[in-house]
Amino acid sequence: MTGLGTLINGAAIAAGGFLGHFAGRFFKEDQQEAVNKACGVSVLFIAVAGAMEGMLSVEGQALSSGRSMLVVLCLSIGTIIGELIGIEEAFERFGEWLKIKTGNGGDSSFVNAFVTCSLTVSIGAMAIVGAIQDGVTGDYSTLAVKAVLDLIIVAVMTSSMGKGAAFSAIPVLVFEGSITLMAKLVAPVMTETAIAYLALIGSVLIFCVGINLVWGKKVRVANMLPAVVLAVIAAYLPFMS
């Protein structure tokens, strides 16, 4: 069944939110803050590992780095585009609307939890590659693995940040579902190089999410999302290879 992977991923996020909501009741406020910081540190290390995998290579017996220009150009130009469009503000407005419609108007942390968790579980090569596989061949195994990871991440975030994190299932369903439906059009574009570039830039953005979790909101990560699209485009530019 085409789209089953997206449904599994969305259900896993909802389940993680359900578990995290009830688990969070057993923690005091300072304990929830400690869990939030621990989650942030974990996200940072996961992001660093992904970024280093994309930037470091072994040549003979030496370790060399590359793709620095790719990171600088994609992030700087992507952020300018995102700031002009106002992606972060759109995310927040949707979060505010969702907060009211779901009867959580008094939850001051709802929007931050929703935006932060949505970015954490939506950015990355697994979401795109898995959705393409699901749409083209019906193979949802990649999204099933991602679903397990997301369940854990969302459970932890919900317990420490609030129930807004559980509603990150909505953008994931829309994002992955759209890619699955357009898979046959997107698949030829996602070459091995394009996926590698996307994974690298996605890891850097996830690192920024980790920064916000550990030190409070310092980076407007949603406004950096166009960098992911630019990373795919860069795979077709000869001077970026």
PDB file of N, CA and C in Angstrom, residues 96-151:
ATOM      1  N   GLU A  96       0.118  28.448  16.789  1.00  0.00           N
ATOM      2  CA  GLU A  96      -0.842  29.195  17.604  1.00  0.00           C
ATOM      3  C   GLU A  96      -2.274  28.777  17.261  1.00  0.00           C
ATOM      4  N   TRP A  97      -2.552  28.639  15.965  1.00  0.00           N
ATOM      5  CA  TRP A  97      -3.885  28.203  15.529  1.00  0.00           C
ATOM      6  C   TRP A  97      -4.186  26.803  16.051  1.00  0.00           C
ATOM      7  N   LEU A  98      -3.195  25.940  15.969  1.00  0.00           N
ATOM      8  CA  LEU A  98      -3.353  24.566  16.431  1.00  0.00           C
ATOM      9  C   LEU A  98      -3.573  24.525  17.944  1.00  0.00           C
ATOM     10  N   LYS A  99      -2.860  25.384  18.648  1.00  0.00           N
ATOM     11  CA  LYS A  99      -2.987  25.438  20.105  1.00  0.00           C
ATOM     12  C   LYS A  99      -4.422  25.792  20.515  1.00  0.00           C
ATOM     13  N   ILE A 100      -5.002  26.759  19.835  1.00  0.00           N
ATOM     14  CA  ILE A 100      -6.366  27.183  20.154  1.00  0.00           C
ATOM     15  C   ILE A 100      -7.384  26.115  19.753  1.00  0.00           C
ATOM     16  N   LYS A 101      -7.219  25.575  18.535  1.00  0.00           N
ATOM     17  CA  LYS A 101      -8.174  24.596  18.024  1.00  0.00           C
ATOM     18  C   LYS A 101      -8.171  23.297  18.830  1.00  0.00           C
ATOM     19  N   THR A 102      -7.044  22.969  19.465  1.00  0.00           N
ATOM     20  CA  THR A 102      -6.948  21.727  20.238  1.00  0.00           C
ATOM     21  C   THR A 102      -7.245  21.946  21.722  1.00  0.00           C
ATOM     22  N   GLY A 103      -7.664  23.171  22.065  1.00  0.00           N
ATOM     23  CA  GLY A 103      -8.022  23.451  23.451  1.00  0.00           C
ATOM     24  C   GLY A 103      -6.844  23.602  24.386  1.00  0.00           C
ATOM     25  N   ASN A 104      -5.694  24.015  23.832  1.00  0.00           N
ATOM     26  CA  ASN A 104      -4.494  24.191  24.654  1.00  0.00           C
ATOM     27  C   ASN A 104      -4.072  25.653  24.727  1.00  0.00           C
ATOM     28  N   GLY A 105      -5.062  26.541  24.696  1.00  0.00           N
ATOM     29  CA  GLY A 105      -4.782  27.967  24.701  1.00  0.00           C
ATOM     30  C   GLY A 105      -3.961  28.443  25.878  1.00  0.00           C
ATOM     31  N   GLY A 106      -4.043  27.742  27.008  1.00  0.00           N
ATOM     32  CA  GLY A 106      -3.301  28.160  28.196  1.00  0.00           C
ATOM     33  C   GLY A 106      -1.906  27.592  28.293  1.00  0.00           C
ATOM     34  N   ASP A 107      -1.517  26.785  27.322  1.00  0.00           N
ATOM     35  CA  ASP A 107      -0.196  26.147  27.342  1.00  0.00           C
ATOM     36  C   ASP A 107       0.819  27.073  26.667  1.00  0.00           C
ATOM     37  N   SER A 108       1.626  27.772  27.461  1.00  0.00           N
ATOM     38  CA  SER A 108       2.571  28.754  26.917  1.00  0.00           C
ATOM     39  C   SER A 108       3.720  28.119  26.150  1.00  0.00           C
ATOM     40  N   SER A 109       3.975  26.843  26.396  1.00  0.00           N
ATOM     41  CA  SER A 109       5.108  26.184  25.733  1.00  0.00           C
ATOM     42  C   SER A 109       4.686  25.389  24.501  1.00  0.00           C
ATOM     43  N   PHE A 110       3.394  25.410  24.178  1.00  0.00           N
ATOM     44  CA  PHE A 110       2.862  24.579  23.094  1.00  0.00           C
ATOM     45  C   PHE A 110       3.540  24.876  21.761  1.00  0.00           C
ATOM     46  N   VAL A 111       3.592  26.136  21.366  1.00  0.00           N
ATOM     47  CA  VAL A 111       4.119  26.504  20.052  1.00  0.00           C
ATOM     48  C   VAL A 111       5.590  26.152  19.934  1.00  0.00           C
ATOM     49  N   ASN A 112       6.371  26.474  20.963  1.00  0.00           N
ATOM     50  CA  ASN A 112       7.802  26.164  20.927  1.00  0.00           C
ATOM     51  C   ASN A 112       8.030  24.664  20.816  1.00  0.00           C
ATOM     52  N   ALA A 113       7.261  23.887  21.568  1.00  0.00           N
ATOM     53  CA  ALA A 113       7.393  22.431  21.519  1.00  0.00           C
ATOM     54  C   ALA A 113       7.017  21.899  20.140  1.00  0.00           C
ATOM     55  N   PHE A 114       5.949  22.443  19.571  1.00  0.00           N
ATOM     56  CA  PHE A 114       5.484  22.009  18.256  1.00  0.00           C
ATOM     57  C   PHE A 114       6.519  22.306  17.176  1.00  0.00           C
ATOM     58  N   VAL A 115       7.019  23.539  17.146  1.00  0.00           N
ATOM     59  CA  VAL A 115       7.979  23.946  16.113  1.00  0.00           C
ATOM     60  C   VAL A 115       9.287  23.173  16.262  1.00  0.00           C
ATOM     61  N   THR A 116       9.805  23.100  17.484  1.00  0.00           N
ATOM     62  CA  THR A 116      11.088  22.428  17.719  1.00  0.00           C
ATOM     63  C   THR A 116      11.025  20.953  17.358  1.00  0.00           C
ATOM     64  N   CYS A 117       9.984  20.275  17.800  1.00  0.00           N
ATOM     65  CA  CYS A 117       9.857  18.844  17.529  1.00  0.00           C
ATOM     66  C   CYS A 117       9.574  18.586  16.054  1.00  0.00           C
ATOM     67  N   SER A 118       8.783  19.440  15.429  1.00  0.00           N
ATOM     68  CA  SER A 118       8.486  19.280  14.006  1.00  0.00           C
ATOM     69  C   SER A 118       9.760  19.339  13.169  1.00  0.00           C
ATOM     70  N   LEU A 119      10.629  20.287  13.486  1.00  0.00           N
ATOM     71  CA  LEU A 119      11.878  20.418  12.756  1.00  0.00           C
ATOM     72  C   LEU A 119      12.786  19.215  13.006  1.00  0.00           C
ATOM     73  N   THR A 120      12.789  18.721  14.239  1.00  0.00           N
ATOM     74  CA  THR A 120      13.657  17.591  14.583  1.00  0.00           C
ATOM     75  C   THR A 120      13.288  16.337  13.803  1.00  0.00           C
ATOM     76  N   VAL A 121      11.992  16.038  13.687  1.00  0.00           N
ATOM     77  CA  VAL A 121      11.569  14.776  13.050  1.00  0.00           C
ATOM     78  C   VAL A 121      11.313  14.913  11.549  1.00  0.00           C
ATOM     79  N   SER A 122      11.318  16.141  11.028  1.00  0.00           N
ATOM     80  CA  SER A 122      11.029  16.330   9.603  1.00  0.00           C
ATOM     81  C   SER A 122      12.288  16.489   8.757  1.00  0.00           C
ATOM     82  N   ILE A 123      13.326  17.099   9.337  1.00  0.00           N
ATOM     83  CA  ILE A 123      14.541  17.370   8.572  1.00  0.00           C
ATOM     84  C   ILE A 123      15.389  16.102   8.499  1.00  0.00           C
ATOM     85  N   GLY A 124      15.883  15.809   7.320  1.00  0.00           N
ATOM     86  CA  GLY A 124      16.792  14.678   7.205  1.00  0.00           C
ATOM     87  C   GLY A 124      16.538  13.838   5.969  1.00  0.00           C
ATOM     88  N   ALA A 125      17.570  13.103   5.595  1.00  0.00           N
ATOM     89  CA  ALA A 125      17.493  12.298   4.382  1.00  0.00           C
ATOM     90  C   ALA A 125      16.531  11.127   4.528  1.00  0.00           C
ATOM     91  N   MET A 126      16.402  10.572   5.740  1.00  0.00           N
ATOM     92  CA  MET A 126      15.534   9.405   5.920  1.00  0.00           C
ATOM     93  C   MET A 126      14.097   9.708   5.513  1.00  0.00           C
ATOM     94  N   ALA A 127      13.617  10.908   5.861  1.00  0.00           N
ATOM     95  CA  ALA A 127      12.241  11.277   5.541  1.00  0.00           C
ATOM     96  C   ALA A 127      12.030  11.336   4.032  1.00  0.00           C
ATOM     97  N   ILE A 128      12.967  11.939   3.317  1.00  0.00           N
ATOM     98  CA  ILE A 128      12.822  12.114   1.878  1.00  0.00           C
ATOM     99  C   ILE A 128      13.061  10.808   1.126  1.00  0.00           C
ATOM    100  N   VAL A 129      14.185  10.148   1.431  1.00  0.00           N
ATOM    101  CA  VAL A 129      14.509   8.894   0.747  1.00  0.00           C
ATOM    102  C   VAL A 129      13.450   7.831   1.045  1.00  0.00           C
ATOM    103  N   GLY A 130      13.036   7.747   2.311  1.00  0.00           N
ATOM    104  CA  GLY A 130      12.027   6.764   2.692  1.00  0.00           C
ATOM    105  C   GLY A 130      10.704   7.000   1.992  1.00  0.00           C
ATOM    106  N   ALA A 131      10.306   8.274   1.877  1.00  0.00           N
ATOM    107  CA  ALA A 131       9.047   8.601   1.209  1.00  0.00           C
ATOM    108  C   ALA A 131       9.109   8.288  -0.280  1.00  0.00           C
ATOM    109  N   ILE A 132      10.277   8.522  -0.895  1.00  0.00           N
ATOM    110  CA  ILE A 132      10.439   8.208  -2.317  1.00  0.00           C
ATOM    111  C   ILE A 132      10.357   6.692  -2.539  1.00  0.00           C
ATOM    112  N   GLN A 133      11.041   5.925  -1.679  1.00  0.00           N
ATOM    113  CA  GLN A 133      10.992   4.465  -1.780  1.00  0.00           C
ATOM    114  C   GLN A 133       9.558   3.956  -1.638  1.00  0.00           C
ATOM    115  N   ASP A 134       8.834   4.548  -0.706  1.00  0.00           N
ATOM    116  CA  ASP A 134       7.446   4.146  -0.476  1.00  0.00           C
ATOM    117  C   ASP A 134       6.590   4.435  -1.704  1.00  0.00           C
ATOM    118  N   GLY A 135       6.810   5.600  -2.306  1.00  0.00           N
ATOM    119  CA  GLY A 135       6.000   5.983  -3.451  1.00  0.00           C
ATOM    120  C   GLY A 135       6.321   5.234  -4.728  1.00  0.00           C
ATOM    121  N   VAL A 136       7.609   4.929  -4.948  1.00  0.00           N
ATOM    122  CA  VAL A 136       8.029   4.285  -6.195  1.00  0.00           C
ATOM    123  C   VAL A 136       7.880   2.770  -6.145  1.00  0.00           C
ATOM    124  N   THR A 137       8.326   2.150  -5.058  1.00  0.00           N
ATOM    125  CA  THR A 137       8.345   0.681  -4.982  1.00  0.00           C
ATOM    126  C   THR A 137       7.401   0.104  -3.941  1.00  0.00           C
ATOM    127  N   GLY A 138       6.854   0.971  -3.070  1.00  0.00           N
ATOM    128  CA  GLY A 138       5.997   0.467  -2.002  1.00  0.00           C
ATOM    129  C   GLY A 138       6.779  -0.037  -0.808  1.00  0.00           C
ATOM    130  N   ASP A 139       8.114   0.168  -0.819  1.00  0.00           N
ATOM    131  CA  ASP A 139       8.977  -0.265   0.286  1.00  0.00           C
ATOM    132  C   ASP A 139       8.977   0.809   1.372  1.00  0.00           C
ATOM    133  N   TYR A 140       8.349   0.503   2.501  1.00  0.00           N
ATOM    134  CA  TYR A 140       8.238   1.490   3.582  1.00  0.00           C
ATOM    135  C   TYR A 140       9.207   1.202   4.730  1.00  0.00           C
ATOM    136  N   SER A 141      10.187   0.337   4.506  1.00  0.00           N
ATOM    137  CA  SER A 141      11.086  -0.085   5.581  1.00  0.00           C
ATOM    138  C   SER A 141      11.880   1.080   6.173  1.00  0.00           C
ATOM    139  N   THR A 142      12.350   1.999   5.333  1.00  0.00           N
ATOM    140  CA  THR A 142      13.120   3.145   5.836  1.00  0.00           C
ATOM    141  C   THR A 142      12.270   4.018   6.751  1.00  0.00           C
ATOM    142  N   LEU A 143      11.032   4.280   6.343  1.00  0.00           N
ATOM    143  CA  LEU A 143      10.142   5.091   7.173  1.00  0.00           C
ATOM    144  C   LEU A 143       9.732   4.339   8.437  1.00  0.00           C
ATOM    145  N   ALA A 144       9.687   3.011   8.383  1.00  0.00           N
ATOM    146  CA  ALA A 144       9.360   2.218   9.571  1.00  0.00           C
ATOM    147  C   ALA A 144      10.478   2.341  10.605  1.00  0.00           C
ATOM    148  N   VAL A 145      11.729   2.313  10.139  1.00  0.00           N
ATOM    149  CA  VAL A 145      12.866   2.499  11.054  1.00  0.00           C
ATOM    150  C   VAL A 145      12.839   3.911  11.634  1.00  0.00           C
ATOM    151  N   LYS A 146      12.573   4.896  10.765  1.00  0.00           N
ATOM    152  CA  LYS A 146      12.473   6.288  11.227  1.00  0.00           C
ATOM    153  C   LYS A 146      11.353   6.435  12.254  1.00  0.00           C
ATOM    154  N   ALA A 147      10.269   5.692  12.074  1.00  0.00           N
ATOM    155  CA  ALA A 147       9.133   5.763  12.992  1.00  0.00           C
ATOM    156  C   ALA A 147       9.539   5.361  14.406  1.00  0.00           C
ATOM    157  N   VAL A 148      10.363   4.330  14.509  1.00  0.00           N
ATOM    158  CA  VAL A 148      10.821   3.882  15.833  1.00  0.00           C
ATOM    159  C   VAL A 148      11.678   4.973  16.490  1.00  0.00           C
ATOM    160  N   LEU A 149      12.588   5.563  15.708  1.00  0.00           N
ATOM    161  CA  LEU A 149      13.442   6.629  16.235  1.00  0.00           C
ATOM    162  C   LEU A 149      12.595   7.831  16.659  1.00  0.00           C
ATOM    163  N   ASP A 150      11.633   8.206  15.815  1.00  0.00           N
ATOM    164  CA  ASP A 150      10.782   9.357  16.111  1.00  0.00           C
ATOM    165  C   ASP A 150       9.925   9.124  17.348  1.00  0.00           C
ATOM    166  N   LEU A 151       9.450   7.899  17.528  1.00  0.00           N
ATOM    167  CA  LEU A 151       8.641   7.581  18.712  1.00  0.00           C
ATOM    168  C   LEU A 151       9.411   7.911  19.980  1.00  0.00           C
TER     169      LEU A 151
END
